[in-house]
mmCIF file of C-alpha atoms in Angstrom:
data_model
loop_
_atom_site.group_PDB
_atom_site.id
_atom_site.type_symbol
_atom_site.label_atom_id
_atom_site.label_comp_id
_atom_site.label_asym_id
_atom_site.label_seq_id
_atom_site.Cartn_x
_atom_site.Cartn_y
_atom_site.Cartn_z
ATOM 1 C CA UNK A 16 0.000 0.000 0.000
ATOM 2 C CA UNK A 17 2.853 2.390 0.741
ATOM 3 C CA UNK A 18 4.513 2.111 -2.681
ATOM 4 C CA UNK A 19 1.602 3.646 -4.702
ATOM 5 C CA UNK A 20 1.430 6.547 -2.221
ATOM 6 C CA UNK A 21 5.134 7.382 -2.722
ATOM 7 C CA UNK A 22 4.811 7.140 -6.502
ATOM 8 C CA UNK A 23 1.770 9.446 -6.508
ATOM 9 C CA UNK A 24 3.591 12.048 -4.463
ATOM 10 C CA UNK A 25 6.642 11.950 -6.770
ATOM 11 C CA UNK A 26 4.480 12.485 -9.834
ATOM 12 C CA UNK A 27 2.773 15.411 -8.121
ATOM 13 C CA UNK A 28 6.058 17.096 -7.332
ATOM 14 C CA UNK A 29 7.191 16.940 -10.950
ATOM 15 C CA UNK A 30 4.063 18.552 -12.426
ATOM 16 C CA UNK A 31 5.797 21.946 -12.185
ATOM 17 C CA UNK A 32 9.000 22.484 -14.185
ATOM 18 C CA UNK A 33 12.256 22.605 -12.308
ATOM 19 C CA UNK A 34 14.434 25.672 -11.931
ATOM 20 C CA UNK A 35 16.943 23.863 -14.131
ATOM 21 C CA UNK A 36 14.352 23.824 -16.926
ATOM 22 C CA UNK A 37 13.772 27.549 -16.527
ATOM 23 C CA UNK A 38 17.525 28.219 -16.804
ATOM 24 C CA UNK A 39 17.720 26.203 -20.023
ATOM 25 C CA UNK A 40 14.648 27.954 -21.446
ATOM 26 C CA UNK A 41 16.059 31.401 -20.638
ATOM 27 C CA UNK A 42 19.334 30.608 -22.399
ATOM 28 C CA UNK A 43 17.541 29.204 -25.443
ATOM 29 C CA UNK A 44 15.327 32.306 -25.726
ATOM 30 C CA UNK A 45 18.418 34.502 -25.501
ATOM 31 C CA UNK A 46 20.084 32.474 -28.258
ATOM 32 C CA UNK A 47 16.965 32.761 -30.433
ATOM 33 C CA UNK A 48 17.004 36.568 -30.210
ATOM 34 C CA UNK A 49 20.523 36.566 -31.632
ATOM 35 C CA UNK A 50 19.589 33.996 -34.266
ATOM 36 C CA UNK A 51 16.758 36.312 -35.327
ATOM 37 C CA UNK A 52 19.240 39.187 -35.676
ATOM 38 C CA UNK A 53 21.520 36.892 -37.647
ATOM 39 C CA UNK A 54 18.751 35.933 -40.085
ATOM 40 C CA UNK A 55 17.316 39.424 -40.540
ATOM 41 C CA UNK A 56 20.460 41.546 -40.557
ATOM 42 C CA UNK A 57 23.158 39.109 -41.567
ATOM 43 C CA UNK A 58 25.908 37.541 -39.480
ATOM 44 C CA UNK A 59 28.371 39.502 -37.394
ATOM 45 C CA UNK A 60 30.689 38.456 -34.595
ATOM 46 C CA UNK A 61 28.223 39.511 -31.894
ATOM 47 C CA UNK A 62 25.062 37.693 -32.955
ATOM 48 C CA UNK A 63 26.957 34.573 -34.114
ATOM 49 C CA UNK A 64 29.036 34.208 -30.933
ATOM 50 C CA UNK A 65 26.092 34.917 -28.612
ATOM 51 C CA UNK A 66 23.769 32.486 -30.393
ATOM 52 C CA UNK A 67 26.389 29.727 -30.155
ATOM 53 C CA UNK A 68 27.209 30.513 -26.520
ATOM 54 C CA UNK A 69 23.556 30.502 -25.519
ATOM 55 C CA UNK A 70 22.857 27.104 -27.088
ATOM 56 C CA UNK A 71 26.068 25.504 -25.792
ATOM 57 C CA UNK A 72 25.528 26.742 -22.231
ATOM 58 C CA UNK A 73 21.866 25.679 -22.383
ATOM 59 C CA UNK A 74 23.054 22.167 -23.223
ATOM 60 C CA UNK A 75 25.487 22.179 -20.310
ATOM 61 C CA UNK A 76 22.861 23.515 -17.885
ATOM 62 C CA UNK A 77 20.534 20.665 -18.921
ATOM 63 C CA UNK A 78 23.049 18.012 -17.811
ATOM 64 C CA UNK A 79 22.126 16.057 -14.688
ATOM 65 C CA UNK A 80 24.950 17.335 -12.563
ATOM 66 C CA UNK A 81 24.277 19.287 -9.402
ATOM 67 C CA UNK A 82 26.532 22.125 -10.523
ATOM 68 C CA UNK A 83 25.312 22.310 -14.141
ATOM 69 C CA UNK A 84 22.761 25.150 -13.611
ATOM 70 C CA UNK A 85 25.586 27.270 -12.196
ATOM 71 C CA UNK A 86 27.143 27.321 -15.678
ATOM 72 C CA UNK A 87 23.950 28.787 -17.086
ATOM 73 C CA UNK A 88 23.781 31.326 -14.254
ATOM 74 C CA UNK A 89 27.377 32.336 -14.964
ATOM 75 C CA UNK A 90 26.589 33.106 -18.606
ATOM 76 C CA UNK A 91 23.489 35.068 -17.573
ATOM 77 C CA UNK A 92 25.609 37.124 -15.169
ATOM 78 C CA UNK A 93 28.011 37.876 -18.015
ATOM 79 C CA UNK A 94 25.039 38.888 -20.178
ATOM 80 C CA UNK A 95 23.843 41.337 -17.517
ATOM 81 C CA UNK A 96 27.263 42.978 -17.308
ATOM 82 C CA UNK A 97 27.295 43.214 -21.077
ATOM 83 C CA UNK A 98 23.752 44.615 -21.053
ATOM 84 C CA UNK A 99 24.831 47.388 -18.701
ATOM 85 C CA UNK A 100 27.674 48.305 -21.041
ATOM 86 C CA UNK A 101 25.949 47.952 -24.403
ATOM 87 C CA UNK A 102 22.151 48.049 -24.266
ATOM 88 C CA UNK A 103 21.454 50.604 -21.564
ATOM 89 C CA UNK A 104 20.681 53.180 -24.216
ATOM 90 C CA UNK A 105 18.099 50.888 -25.822
ATOM 91 C CA UNK A 106 16.153 50.623 -22.582
ATOM 92 C CA UNK A 107 16.461 54.186 -21.303
ATOM 93 C CA UNK A 108 16.055 56.030 -24.610
ATOM 94 C CA UNK A 109 14.134 53.695 -26.934
ATOM 95 C CA UNK A 110 13.744 54.797 -30.531
ATOM 96 C CA UNK A 111 12.944 51.539 -32.266
ATOM 97 C CA UNK A 112 10.443 48.928 -31.095
ATOM 98 C CA UNK A 113 12.386 46.034 -32.613
ATOM 99 C CA UNK A 114 15.720 46.883 -31.028
ATOM 100 C CA UNK A 115 14.018 47.730 -27.718
ATOM 101 C CA UNK A 116 12.247 44.369 -27.763
ATOM 102 C CA UNK A 117 15.520 42.506 -28.336
ATOM 103 C CA UNK A 118 17.244 44.428 -25.532
ATOM 104 C CA UNK A 119 14.344 43.981 -23.100
ATOM 105 C CA UNK A 120 14.064 40.238 -23.766
ATOM 106 C CA UNK A 121 17.851 39.902 -23.498
ATOM 107 C CA UNK A 122 17.911 41.573 -20.080
ATOM 108 C CA UNK A 123 14.764 39.866 -18.762
ATOM 109 C CA UNK A 124 15.817 36.347 -19.717
ATOM 110 C CA UNK A 125 19.292 36.988 -18.312
ATOM 111 C CA UNK A 126 17.818 38.023 -14.953
ATOM 112 C CA UNK A 127 15.485 35.017 -14.944
ATOM 113 C CA UNK A 128 18.323 32.656 -15.897
ATOM 114 C CA UNK A 129 20.638 34.040 -13.216
ATOM 115 C CA UNK A 130 18.081 33.766 -10.401
ATOM 116 C CA UNK A 131 16.832 30.352 -11.514
ATOM 117 C CA UNK A 132 20.380 29.052 -11.944
ATOM 118 C CA UNK A 133 21.404 30.046 -8.428
ATOM 119 C CA UNK A 134 18.175 28.610 -7.019
ATOM 120 C CA UNK A 135 18.605 25.348 -8.911
ATOM 121 C CA UNK A 136 22.121 24.829 -7.561
ATOM 122 C CA UNK A 137 20.937 25.494 -3.997
ATOM 123 C CA UNK A 138 18.095 23.005 -4.452
ATOM 124 C CA UNK A 139 20.390 20.393 -5.969
ATOM 125 C CA UNK A 140 22.887 20.497 -3.119
ATOM 126 C CA UNK A 141 20.143 20.395 -0.514
ATOM 127 C CA UNK A 142 18.577 17.315 -2.114
ATOM 128 C CA UNK A 143 19.449 13.900 -0.645
ATOM 129 C CA UNK A 144 22.510 12.366 -2.280
ATOM 130 C CA UNK A 145 20.611 9.103 -2.527
ATOM 131 C CA UNK A 146 18.417 10.716 -5.224
ATOM 132 C CA UNK A 147 20.902 12.715 -7.364
ATOM 133 C CA UNK A 148 18.748 12.722 -10.512
ATOM 134 C CA UNK A 149 15.458 13.762 -8.882
ATOM 135 C CA UNK A 150 15.136 17.547 -8.910
ATOM 136 C CA UNK A 151 12.391 19.354 -6.993
ATOM 137 C CA UNK A 152 9.985 21.580 -8.897
ATOM 138 C CA UNK A 153 10.302 25.346 -8.993
ATOM 139 C CA UNK A 154 8.925 27.173 -5.944
ATOM 140 C CA UNK A 155 5.344 28.420 -6.196
ATOM 141 C CA UNK A 156 6.494 32.070 -6.266
ATOM 142 C CA UNK A 157 8.294 31.418 -9.547
ATOM 143 C CA UNK A 158 5.168 31.696 -11.697
ATOM 144 C CA UNK A 159 3.897 35.068 -10.448
ATOM 145 C CA UNK A 160 7.443 36.382 -10.845
ATOM 146 C CA UNK A 161 7.711 35.139 -14.433
ATOM 147 C CA UNK A 162 4.279 36.594 -15.206
ATOM 148 C CA UNK A 163 5.310 39.971 -13.785
ATOM 149 C CA UNK A 164 8.542 40.012 -15.823
ATOM 150 C CA UNK A 165 6.642 39.060 -18.980
ATOM 151 C CA UNK A 166 4.041 41.788 -18.412
ATOM 152 C CA UNK A 167 6.768 44.370 -17.812
ATOM 153 C CA UNK A 168 8.604 43.449 -21.014
ATOM 154 C CA UNK A 169 5.432 43.378 -23.135
ATOM 155 C CA UNK A 170 4.291 46.695 -21.695
ATOM 156 C CA UNK A 171 7.612 48.299 -22.537
ATOM 157 C CA UNK A 172 7.555 46.932 -26.078
ATOM 158 C CA UNK A 173 3.993 48.150 -26.707
ATOM 159 C CA UNK A 174 4.777 51.592 -25.279
ATOM 160 C CA UNK A 175 7.856 51.914 -27.461
ATOM 161 C CA UNK A 176 5.962 50.719 -30.545
ATOM 162 C CA UNK A 177 3.371 53.508 -30.306
ATOM 163 C CA UNK A 178 5.868 56.310 -29.696
ATOM 164 C CA UNK A 179 6.350 58.626 -32.692
ATOM 165 C CA UNK A 180 9.803 58.316 -34.200
ATOM 166 C CA UNK A 181 11.578 59.474 -37.297
ATOM 167 C CA UNK A 182 14.051 61.921 -38.755
ATOM 168 C CA UNK A 183 14.175 65.544 -37.790
ATOM 169 C CA UNK A 184 11.523 67.486 -39.739
ATOM 170 C CA UNK A 185 12.392 69.614 -42.755
ATOM 171 C CA UNK A 186 14.919 67.304 -44.443
ATOM 172 C CA UNK A 187 13.945 65.727 -47.715
ATOM 173 C CA UNK A 188 15.547 62.398 -48.695
ATOM 174 C CA UNK A 189 17.493 64.187 -51.462
ATOM 175 C CA UNK A 190 18.891 66.806 -49.086
ATOM 176 C CA UNK A 191 19.762 64.148 -46.547
ATOM 177 C CA UNK A 192 21.601 62.055 -49.152
ATOM 178 C CA UNK A 193 23.756 65.058 -50.084
ATOM 179 C CA UNK A 194 25.125 65.485 -46.547
ATOM 180 C CA UNK A 195 28.469 63.996 -45.461
ATOM 181 C CA UNK A 196 27.809 60.705 -43.707
ATOM 182 C CA UNK A 197 29.054 58.998 -40.577
ATOM 183 C CA UNK A 198 27.954 55.362 -40.494
ATOM 184 C CA UNK A 199 27.714 52.959 -37.571
ATOM 185 C CA UNK A 200 28.091 49.287 -38.449
ATOM 186 C CA UNK A 201 29.145 46.239 -36.423
ATOM 187 C CA UNK A 202 29.393 48.505 -33.376
ATOM 188 C CA UNK A 203 32.041 50.741 -34.945
ATOM 189 C CA UNK A 204 32.010 54.068 -36.757
ATOM 190 C CA UNK A 205 33.150 53.840 -40.366
ATOM 191 C CA UNK A 206 35.418 56.867 -39.855
ATOM 192 C CA UNK A 207 37.935 57.292 -37.084
ATOM 193 C CA UNK A 208 38.471 60.965 -37.887
ATOM 194 C CA UNK A 209 36.307 63.823 -39.152
ATOM 195 C CA UNK A 210 37.246 67.456 -39.733
ATOM 196 C CA UNK A 211 35.516 70.791 -39.288
ATOM 197 C CA UNK A 212 36.343 74.500 -39.210
ATOM 198 C CA UNK A 213 35.769 77.045 -36.467
ATOM 199 C CA UNK A 214 32.547 79.002 -36.928
ATOM 200 C CA UNK A 215 31.147 76.765 -39.666
ATOM 201 C CA UNK A 216 27.952 74.830 -39.097
ATOM 202 C CA UNK A 217 28.543 71.084 -39.399
ATOM 203 C CA UNK A 218 25.669 68.915 -40.579
ATOM 204 C CA UNK A 219 26.303 65.161 -40.627
ATOM 205 C CA UNK A 220 24.069 62.380 -41.884
ATOM 206 C CA UNK A 221 24.180 59.630 -39.283
ATOM 207 C CA UNK A 222 23.420 56.100 -40.451
ATOM 208 C CA UNK A 223 22.936 53.008 -38.335
ATOM 209 C CA UNK A 224 23.272 49.538 -39.862
ATOM 210 C CA UNK A 225 23.091 47.740 -36.511
ATOM 211 C CA UNK A 226 20.161 46.370 -34.512
ATOM 212 C CA UNK A 227 20.966 48.587 -31.530
ATOM 213 C CA UNK A 228 20.410 52.307 -31.156
ATOM 214 C CA UNK A 229 23.649 54.262 -31.347
ATOM 215 C CA UNK A 230 24.570 57.829 -30.449
ATOM 216 C CA UNK A 231 26.945 60.508 -31.591
ATOM 217 C CA UNK A 232 28.308 62.182 -28.478
ATOM 218 C CA UNK A 233 30.741 65.096 -28.423
ATOM 219 C CA UNK A 234 30.697 66.286 -24.844
ATOM 220 C CA UNK A 235 32.645 69.528 -25.294
ATOM 221 C CA UNK A 236 30.250 70.697 -28.016
ATOM 222 C CA UNK A 237 27.122 69.435 -26.220
ATOM 223 C CA UNK A 238 26.314 67.094 -29.113
ATOM 224 C CA UNK A 239 24.240 64.040 -28.201
ATOM 225 C CA UNK A 240 22.422 62.793 -31.309
ATOM 226 C CA UNK A 241 20.438 59.567 -31.361
ATOM 227 C CA UNK A 242 20.821 57.155 -34.293
ATOM 228 C CA UNK A 243 17.876 54.706 -34.238
ATOM 229 C CA UNK A 244 18.595 51.097 -35.171
ATOM 230 C CA UNK A 245 18.456 50.577 -38.923
ATOM 231 C CA UNK A 246 17.660 54.254 -39.584
ATOM 232 C CA UNK A 247 19.270 57.628 -40.246
ATOM 233 C CA UNK A 248 19.344 60.922 -38.410
ATOM 234 C CA UNK A 249 21.353 64.137 -38.457
ATOM 235 C CA UNK A 250 23.772 65.928 -36.163
ATOM 236 C CA UNK A 251 24.077 69.701 -36.379
ATOM 237 C CA UNK A 252 26.626 71.753 -34.446
ATOM 238 C CA UNK A 253 28.962 74.737 -34.773
ATOM 239 C CA UNK A 254 32.409 74.498 -33.145
ATOM 240 C CA UNK A 255 33.692 77.811 -31.807
ATOM 241 C CA UNK A 256 37.181 76.805 -30.702
ATOM 242 C CA UNK A 257 39.915 74.938 -32.591
ATOM 243 C CA UNK A 258 41.100 71.701 -31.092
ATOM 244 C CA UNK A 259 40.812 67.951 -31.049
ATOM 245 C CA UNK A 260 37.649 66.428 -29.647
ATOM 246 C CA UNK A 261 36.502 62.861 -29.104
ATOM 247 C CA UNK A 262 33.249 61.682 -30.658
ATOM 248 C CA UNK A 263 31.797 58.422 -29.409
ATOM 249 C CA UNK A 264 28.655 56.383 -28.726
ATOM 250 C CA UNK A 265 28.168 56.378 -24.964
ATOM 251 C CA UNK A 266 26.627 52.871 -24.570
ATOM 252 C CA UNK A 267 29.119 51.220 -26.915
ATOM 253 C CA UNK A 268 32.438 52.877 -26.188
ATOM 254 C CA UNK A 269 35.037 53.365 -23.512
ATOM 255 C CA UNK A 270 35.866 57.013 -24.107
ATOM 256 C CA UNK A 271 38.776 57.110 -21.676
ATOM 257 C CA UNK A 272 40.446 54.044 -23.198
ATOM 258 C CA UNK A 273 39.573 54.988 -26.781
ATOM 259 C CA UNK A 274 37.955 51.589 -27.351
ATOM 260 C CA UNK A 275 34.760 50.719 -29.174
ATOM 261 C CA UNK A 276 32.770 53.329 -31.059
ATOM 262 C CA UNK A 277 35.231 56.195 -30.707
ATOM 263 C CA UNK A 278 36.713 58.680 -33.142
ATOM 264 C CA UNK A 279 38.388 62.083 -33.335
ATOM 265 C CA UNK A 280 36.940 65.406 -34.468
ATOM 266 C CA UNK A 281 39.621 67.871 -35.567
ATOM 267 C CA UNK A 282 38.472 71.507 -35.608
ATOM 268 C CA UNK A 283 40.797 73.832 -37.509
ATOM 269 C CA UNK A 284 40.962 77.617 -37.478
#
């Protein structure tokens, strides 16, 4: 009589997915966002490497070792550090619903994967060693938390989608095409140096071939122009003093080290 009771209880415990499963799902979703970028915009070192990493680490996290979810949590922690450095602008100053959606999903799944990975490891090491392959289900608070994260992400995407966006008014496509261009592609500017003269108004056509929003920042001239993902914009400024200035994209550059999306503006007399 006792055996059926134990079996029934075990089946009941496994109705809910385990935290390990949630870690694997979060990593797979992250990989799919980069695969989507790869298919729609073409391969680059970022979307290819991240798609491969996500799938490989998801496979490792799915292994039946007590420590395996920690590998998934480690990658999610790396993703969150990377998100702080590279996609902060997408979340704080959204200009494109598609790029905002990718950034929001990237951050949300990374948070979910990190928390679930840590929780799964704790559960695994608390479980009896006599049952190493039986993993307890996710705690009951997991589902309201996942629902709240999903609602937050969807709300942000919908809000961004209905915001008006576009080029600055008054510029026809012909006039825009005639302007000197500065292009952002593969998280780099296509020019490392641009020139200007004191007292002359500079008008640049800014183009963005990436899936992330970029910026043209020149702090000394108070220039902070947004370049929406996959779109164009303009930057207009008039330097009043000769000198050498750094232009950069604040989410995707280390200005002090001169790394990433950084270049030099030379203003001559």
